[in-house]
Amino acid sequence: DIVMTQSPLSLPVTPGEPASISCRSSQSLLHSNGNTFFSWYLQKPGQSPQLLIYFDSNRASGVPDRFSGSRSGTDFTLKISSVEAEDVGVYYCMQGLQTPYTFGQGTKLEIK
Amino acid sequence: EVQLVESGGGLVQPGGSLRLSCAASGFTFSSYWMHWIRQAPGKGLEWVSRLNTDGSITNYADSVQGRFTISRDNAKSTLYLQMTSLRAEDTAIYYCSRDLAGSRDSWGQGTLVTVSS
């Protein structure tokens, strides 16, 4: 199974400040079609998860442009340029390359 | 607007069975692979199963293999998860989710399954 390792697990952030979450996969997530099957999700308190980023760097429809994703090899990063109060929740990374699809442990972002 | 609405959760005794449903609307259901993903209380996300567009290809997590069966009725735009031989560790919120470009672009609100005597 592909193991997804997130860090940090807890992230206190001051509103207006940037934030960064990392995720490392235990193997390459590059598909034969040239895309990287990696995505980021946000689960706000009391809600279902919502897609933020797919193919490691493409924002999903309706996602604010303060969210961005990048990749270096098997290391992935989600950046929030300027954190807002509505960004609180748990962020998960996920590999969609092969079953069993696996998620990171989650990073809880809270406002200082 | 894409909508996924799960139902069928509840309290069941260990060893019991339950069938979950996920009613889809707002998109051409028969064109999408679909998934079940669960979340134990206070825990992270765990992928459970997936199904291709015509129901001919299924995959399961090892933890549910042989006990759970995923299926769909494209005429009713509904996804199902038949769960048997339920265990305490199956207690979770179960979400159905649509597959798009290897990601899960839409999620339902979830249905809670509690396995307890």
Short mmCIF file of C-alpha atoms in Angstrom, two decimals:
data_model
loop_
_atom_site.label_atom_id
_atom_site.label_comp_id
_atom_site.label_asym_id
_atom_site.label_seq_id
_atom_site.Cartn_x
_atom_site.Cartn_y
_atom_site.Cartn_z
CA ASP A 1 0.00 0.00 0.00
CA ILE A 2 1.11 3.57 -0.65
CA VAL A 3 1.70 5.41 2.62
CA MET A 4 0.88 9.11 2.82
CA THR A 5 2.65 11.03 5.58
CA GLN A 6 1.49 14.54 6.50
CA SER A 7 3.16 17.23 8.56
CA PRO A 8 2.57 19.02 10.75
CA LEU A 9 -0.44 17.37 12.38
CA SER A 10 -1.41 20.61 14.10
CA LEU A 11 -1.01 24.08 12.66
CA PRO A 12 -1.96 27.22 14.60
CA VAL A 13 -2.01 30.24 12.30
CA THR A 14 -2.65 33.95 12.74
CA PRO A 15 -5.24 35.34 10.29
CA GLY A 16 -3.56 37.03 7.36
CA GLU A 17 -0.42 34.95 7.73
CA PRO A 18 0.62 32.23 5.26
CA ALA A 19 0.43 28.52 6.05
CA SER A 20 1.99 25.43 4.56
CA ILE A 21 1.17 21.73 4.89
CA SER A 22 3.37 18.92 3.61
CA CYS A 23 2.55 15.41 2.46
CA ARG A 24 4.98 12.72 1.36
CA SER A 25 4.02 9.60 -0.56
CA SER A 26 5.95 6.35 -0.19
CA GLN A 27 6.17 5.99 -3.97
CA SER A 28 5.67 7.97 -7.14
CA LEU A 29 2.09 8.97 -7.93
CA LEU A 30 2.78 9.60 -11.60
CA HIS A 31 0.19 7.96 -13.81
CA SER A 32 1.02 6.60 -17.26
CA ASN A 33 -1.07 9.43 -18.71
CA GLY A 34 1.41 11.97 -17.34
CA ASN A 35 -0.75 13.25 -14.49
CA THR A 36 0.06 12.90 -10.82
CA PHE A 37 -2.86 11.34 -8.99
CA PHE A 38 -2.66 13.36 -5.82
CA SER A 39 -5.26 15.61 -4.21
CA TRP A 40 -5.90 17.80 -1.16
CA TYR A 41 -9.13 18.05 0.84
CA LEU A 42 -10.46 20.25 3.60
CA GLN A 43 -12.94 18.97 6.16
CA LYS A 44 -14.44 21.92 7.96
CA PRO A 45 -15.89 21.30 11.43
CA GLY A 46 -19.07 19.27 11.22
CA GLN A 47 -18.93 19.00 7.43
CA SER A 48 -17.99 16.48 4.77
CA PRO A 49 -14.59 16.76 3.11
CA GLN A 50 -14.33 19.05 0.10
CA LEU A 51 -11.87 18.87 -2.75
CA LEU A 52 -9.32 21.68 -2.89
CA ILE A 53 -6.59 20.55 -5.28
CA TYR A 54 -6.35 17.71 -7.82
CA PHE A 55 -3.51 16.50 -10.09
CA ASP A 56 -1.22 17.95 -7.35
CA SER A 57 -1.63 21.59 -8.39
CA ASN A 58 -5.03 22.22 -10.01
CA ARG A 59 -7.57 24.11 -7.92
CA ALA A 60 -11.03 22.61 -7.87
CA SER A 61 -13.97 24.69 -8.99
CA GLY A 62 -14.80 27.48 -6.57
CA VAL A 63 -11.62 27.15 -4.51
CA PRO A 64 -10.10 30.56 -3.69
CA ASP A 65 -6.79 31.34 -5.33
CA ARG A 66 -5.09 31.77 -1.96
CA PHE A 67 -4.83 27.96 -2.03
CA SER A 68 -2.07 26.45 -4.16
CA GLY A 69 -0.50 23.05 -4.54
CA SER A 70 2.94 21.98 -5.67
CA ARG A 71 5.06 18.88 -5.99
CA SER A 72 8.73 17.95 -5.86
CA GLY A 73 9.18 14.28 -6.56
CA THR A 74 7.10 12.50 -3.94
CA ASP A 75 6.82 15.55 -1.69
CA PHE A 76 3.66 17.63 -1.98
CA THR A 77 2.85 21.00 -0.46
CA LEU A 78 -0.38 22.89 0.08
CA LYS A 79 0.06 26.59 0.65
CA ILE A 80 -2.42 29.15 1.86
CA SER A 81 -1.13 32.60 1.00
CA SER A 82 -3.17 34.42 3.63
CA VAL A 83 -5.19 32.37 6.11
CA GLU A 84 -8.77 33.38 6.76
CA ALA A 85 -11.02 32.29 9.63
CA GLU A 86 -13.08 30.12 7.27
CA ASP A 87 -10.00 27.99 6.48
CA VAL A 88 -10.09 26.20 9.84
CA GLY A 89 -10.54 22.46 9.75
CA VAL A 90 -8.61 19.32 8.97
CA TYR A 91 -6.65 19.06 5.74
CA TYR A 92 -6.06 15.67 4.15
CA CYS A 93 -3.89 14.56 1.28
CA MET A 94 -4.83 11.52 -0.80
CA GLN A 95 -3.26 9.34 -3.44
CA GLY A 96 -5.60 8.27 -6.21
CA LEU A 97 -3.13 6.22 -8.22
CA GLN A 98 -3.82 2.71 -7.00
CA THR A 99 -6.10 0.83 -4.66
CA PRO A 100 -6.27 0.88 -1.77
CA TYR A 101 -6.49 4.63 -2.09
CA THR A 102 -4.88 6.14 0.97
CA PHE A 103 -5.11 9.39 2.89
CA GLY A 104 -2.68 11.23 5.09
CA GLN A 105 -3.36 11.42 8.83
CA GLY A 106 -4.77 14.92 8.55
CA THR A 107 -3.49 18.35 9.59
CA LYS A 108 -5.66 20.39 11.91
CA LEU A 109 -5.45 24.09 11.12
CA GLU A 110 -6.65 26.40 13.84
CA ILE A 111 -6.68 30.13 14.26
CA LYS A 112 -4.43 31.62 16.92
CA GLU B 1 -25.77 21.17 -8.75
CA VAL B 2 -24.19 17.84 -7.89
CA GLN B 3 -25.88 16.18 -4.92
CA LEU B 4 -25.11 12.93 -3.16
CA VAL B 5 -27.43 11.88 -0.35
CA GLU B 6 -26.61 8.84 1.77
CA SER B 7 -29.11 6.89 3.80
CA GLY B 8 -29.51 3.56 5.54
CA GLY B 9 -27.19 4.01 8.49
CA GLY B 10 -28.14 3.11 12.02
CA LEU B 11 -27.41 0.94 15.02
CA VAL B 12 -26.73 -2.72 14.32
CA GLN B 13 -25.44 -5.56 16.46
CA PRO B 14 -22.08 -7.20 15.81
CA GLY B 15 -22.49 -9.80 13.09
CA GLY B 16 -25.45 -7.99 11.63
CA SER B 17 -26.06 -6.51 8.19
CA LEU B 18 -26.98 -3.15 6.76
CA ARG B 19 -27.42 -1.69 3.30
CA LEU B 20 -26.43 1.88 2.61
CA SER B 21 -27.76 3.89 -0.32
CA CYS B 22 -26.47 7.02 -2.02
CA ALA B 23 -28.89 8.90 -4.23
CA ALA B 24 -27.18 11.01 -6.87
CA SER B 25 -28.55 13.98 -8.77
CA GLY B 26 -27.36 16.94 -10.79
CA PHE B 27 -25.05 14.94 -13.04
CA THR B 28 -25.02 11.91 -15.35
CA PHE B 29 -24.52 9.26 -12.69
CA SER B 30 -23.83 6.45 -15.16
CA SER B 31 -20.73 8.25 -16.45
CA TYR B 32 -18.78 8.27 -13.19
CA TRP B 33 -16.87 5.80 -11.07
CA MET B 34 -18.08 6.01 -7.49
CA HIS B 35 -16.57 5.34 -4.08
CA TRP B 36 -17.46 4.69 -0.47
CA ILE B 37 -15.17 6.29 2.10
CA ARG B 38 -15.59 6.07 5.86
CA GLN B 39 -14.51 8.00 8.92
CA ALA B 40 -14.49 6.45 12.38
CA PRO B 41 -15.47 8.82 15.21
CA GLY B 42 -12.69 11.35 15.73
CA LYS B 43 -10.45 9.64 13.18
CA GLY B 44 -9.22 10.20 9.64
CA LEU B 45 -10.55 9.12 6.27
CA GLU B 46 -10.43 5.52 5.06
CA TRP B 47 -11.27 4.44 1.53
CA VAL B 48 -13.64 1.47 1.52
CA SER B 49 -14.62 0.54 -2.03
CA ARG B 50 -14.98 1.71 -5.61
CA LEU B 51 -17.14 0.77 -8.58
CA ASN B 52 -16.83 1.53 -12.26
CA THR B 53 -19.53 3.03 -14.44
CA ASP B 54 -21.39 -0.16 -15.40
CA GLY B 55 -20.76 -2.05 -12.16
CA SER B 56 -18.43 -4.63 -13.67
CA ILE B 57 -15.27 -3.60 -11.80
CA THR B 58 -15.11 -3.45 -8.02
CA ASN B 59 -12.31 -2.99 -5.50
CA TYR B 60 -12.31 -3.17 -1.73
CA ALA B 61 -10.10 -2.32 1.19
CA ASP B 62 -8.66 -5.41 2.83
CA SER B 63 -10.56 -4.54 6.01
CA VAL B 64 -13.93 -5.09 4.31
CA GLN B 65 -13.08 -7.55 1.54
CA GLY B 66 -15.50 -10.48 1.58
CA ARG B 67 -17.97 -8.72 3.90
CA PHE B 68 -19.02 -5.63 1.94
CA THR B 69 -20.46 -5.44 -1.59
CA ILE B 70 -20.67 -2.28 -3.65
CA SER B 71 -23.22 -1.99 -6.44
CA ARG B 72 -25.18 0.56 -8.42
CA ASP B 73 -28.44 1.07 -10.24
CA ASN B 74 -27.81 3.57 -13.01
CA ALA B 75 -31.51 3.75 -13.87
CA LYS B 76 -32.14 5.02 -10.34
CA SER B 77 -28.89 7.00 -10.06
CA THR B 78 -28.16 5.19 -6.83
CA LEU B 79 -25.04 3.66 -5.32
CA TYR B 80 -25.24 0.94 -2.68
CA LEU B 81 -23.06 -0.65 -0.06
CA GLN B 82 -24.23 -3.98 1.35
CA MET B 83 -22.46 -4.62 4.63
CA THR B 84 -22.51 -8.00 6.35
CA SER B 85 -20.73 -9.57 9.34
CA LEU B 86 -20.40 -6.13 10.82
CA ARG B 87 -17.80 -5.51 13.52
CA ALA B 88 -17.34 -2.79 16.11
CA GLU B 89 -14.47 -1.41 14.05
CA ASP B 90 -16.87 -0.75 11.16
CA THR B 91 -18.48 2.00 13.24
CA ALA B 92 -18.06 5.17 11.19
CA ILE B 93 -19.67 7.82 9.07
CA TYR B 94 -19.91 6.43 5.55
CA TYR B 95 -19.60 8.87 2.66
CA CYS B 96 -20.26 8.24 -0.99
CA SER B 97 -18.06 10.20 -3.33
CA ARG B 98 -17.72 10.82 -7.03
CA ASP B 99 -14.47 10.10 -8.86
CA LEU B 100 -13.07 12.83 -11.09
CA ALA B 101 -9.52 12.83 -12.43
CA GLY B 102 -8.38 10.49 -9.68
CA SER B 103 -9.78 12.75 -7.01
CA ARG B 104 -13.05 12.72 -5.04
CA ASP B 105 -14.71 15.88 -6.29
CA SER B 106 -18.10 15.54 -4.63
CA TRP B 107 -19.08 14.04 -1.29
CA GLY B 108 -22.38 13.34 0.39
CA GLN B 109 -23.20 14.42 3.94
CA GLY B 110 -22.55 10.90 5.21
CA THR B 111 -24.58 8.34 7.12
CA LEU B 112 -23.58 7.03 10.53
CA VAL B 113 -23.23 3.31 11.10
CA THR B 114 -22.86 2.17 14.70
CA VAL B 115 -22.04 -1.46 15.44
CA SER B 116 -22.70 -2.24 19.06
CA SER B 117 -24.56 -4.68 21.26
#
